[in-house]
CSV table of C-alpha atoms in Angstrom, one decimal:
chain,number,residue,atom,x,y,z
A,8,UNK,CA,-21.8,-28.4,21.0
A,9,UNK,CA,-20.6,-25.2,22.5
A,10,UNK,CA,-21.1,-21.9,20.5
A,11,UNK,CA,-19.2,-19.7,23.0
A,12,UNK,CA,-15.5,-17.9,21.5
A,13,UNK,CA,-15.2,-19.9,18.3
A,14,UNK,CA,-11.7,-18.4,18.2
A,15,UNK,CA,-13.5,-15.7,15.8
A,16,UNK,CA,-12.5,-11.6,15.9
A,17,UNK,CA,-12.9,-10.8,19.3
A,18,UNK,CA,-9.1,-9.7,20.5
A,19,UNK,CA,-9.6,-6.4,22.2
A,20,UNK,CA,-10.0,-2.5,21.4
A,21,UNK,CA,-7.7,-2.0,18.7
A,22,UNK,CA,-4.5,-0.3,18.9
A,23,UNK,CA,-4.8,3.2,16.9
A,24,UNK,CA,-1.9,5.0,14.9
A,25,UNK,CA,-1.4,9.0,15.1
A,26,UNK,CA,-1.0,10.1,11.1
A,27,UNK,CA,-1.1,13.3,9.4
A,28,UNK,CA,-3.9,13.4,6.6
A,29,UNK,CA,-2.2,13.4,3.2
A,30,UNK,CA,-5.3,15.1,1.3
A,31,UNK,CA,-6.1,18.3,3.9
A,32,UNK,CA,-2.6,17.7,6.5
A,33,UNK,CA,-5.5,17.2,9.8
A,34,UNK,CA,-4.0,15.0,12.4
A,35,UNK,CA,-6.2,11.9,12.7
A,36,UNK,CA,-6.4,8.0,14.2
A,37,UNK,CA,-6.3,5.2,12.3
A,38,UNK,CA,-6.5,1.6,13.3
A,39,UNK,CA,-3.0,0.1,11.1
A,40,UNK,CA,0.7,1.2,11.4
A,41,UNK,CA,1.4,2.9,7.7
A,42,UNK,CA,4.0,1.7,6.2
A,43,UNK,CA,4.6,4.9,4.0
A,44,UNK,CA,3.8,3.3,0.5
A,45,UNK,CA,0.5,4.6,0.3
A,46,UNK,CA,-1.6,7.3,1.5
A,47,UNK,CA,-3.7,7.8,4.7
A,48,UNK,CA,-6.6,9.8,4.7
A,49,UNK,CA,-9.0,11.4,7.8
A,50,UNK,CA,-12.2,9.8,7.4
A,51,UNK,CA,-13.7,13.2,6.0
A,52,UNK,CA,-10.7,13.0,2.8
A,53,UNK,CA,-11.2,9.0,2.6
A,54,UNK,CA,-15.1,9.3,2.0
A,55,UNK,CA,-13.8,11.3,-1.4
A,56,UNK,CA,-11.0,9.0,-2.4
A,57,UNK,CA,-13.1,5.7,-1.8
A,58,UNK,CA,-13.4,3.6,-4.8
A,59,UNK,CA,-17.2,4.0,-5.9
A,60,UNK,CA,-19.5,0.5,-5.4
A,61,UNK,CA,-20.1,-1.8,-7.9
A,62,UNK,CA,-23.6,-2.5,-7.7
């Protein structure tokens, strides 16, 4: 049995998307296209708007 590429996750750097932060208006990355429905947050404004974990 082989256990090389099982066909798994491994496509390549991801391609990244130029958005506007909708909390503070800082131009960030992020690794999806928006679609417009929802908001997109820098990573800074996402750590406040993360749901908390359920534990």
């Amino acid at each position: 049995m082989r256990f090389g590429n099982r066909g798994g996750f491994n496509h390549g750097p991801r391609e990244m998307h130029d958005v506007v932060c909708s909390d503070c208006g800082k131009q960030t990355q992020v690794p999806f296209k928006p679609d417009g429905s929802r908001p997109v947050y820098c990573k800074e404004c996402y750590q406040k708007h993360r749901p908390a974990r359920v534990r």
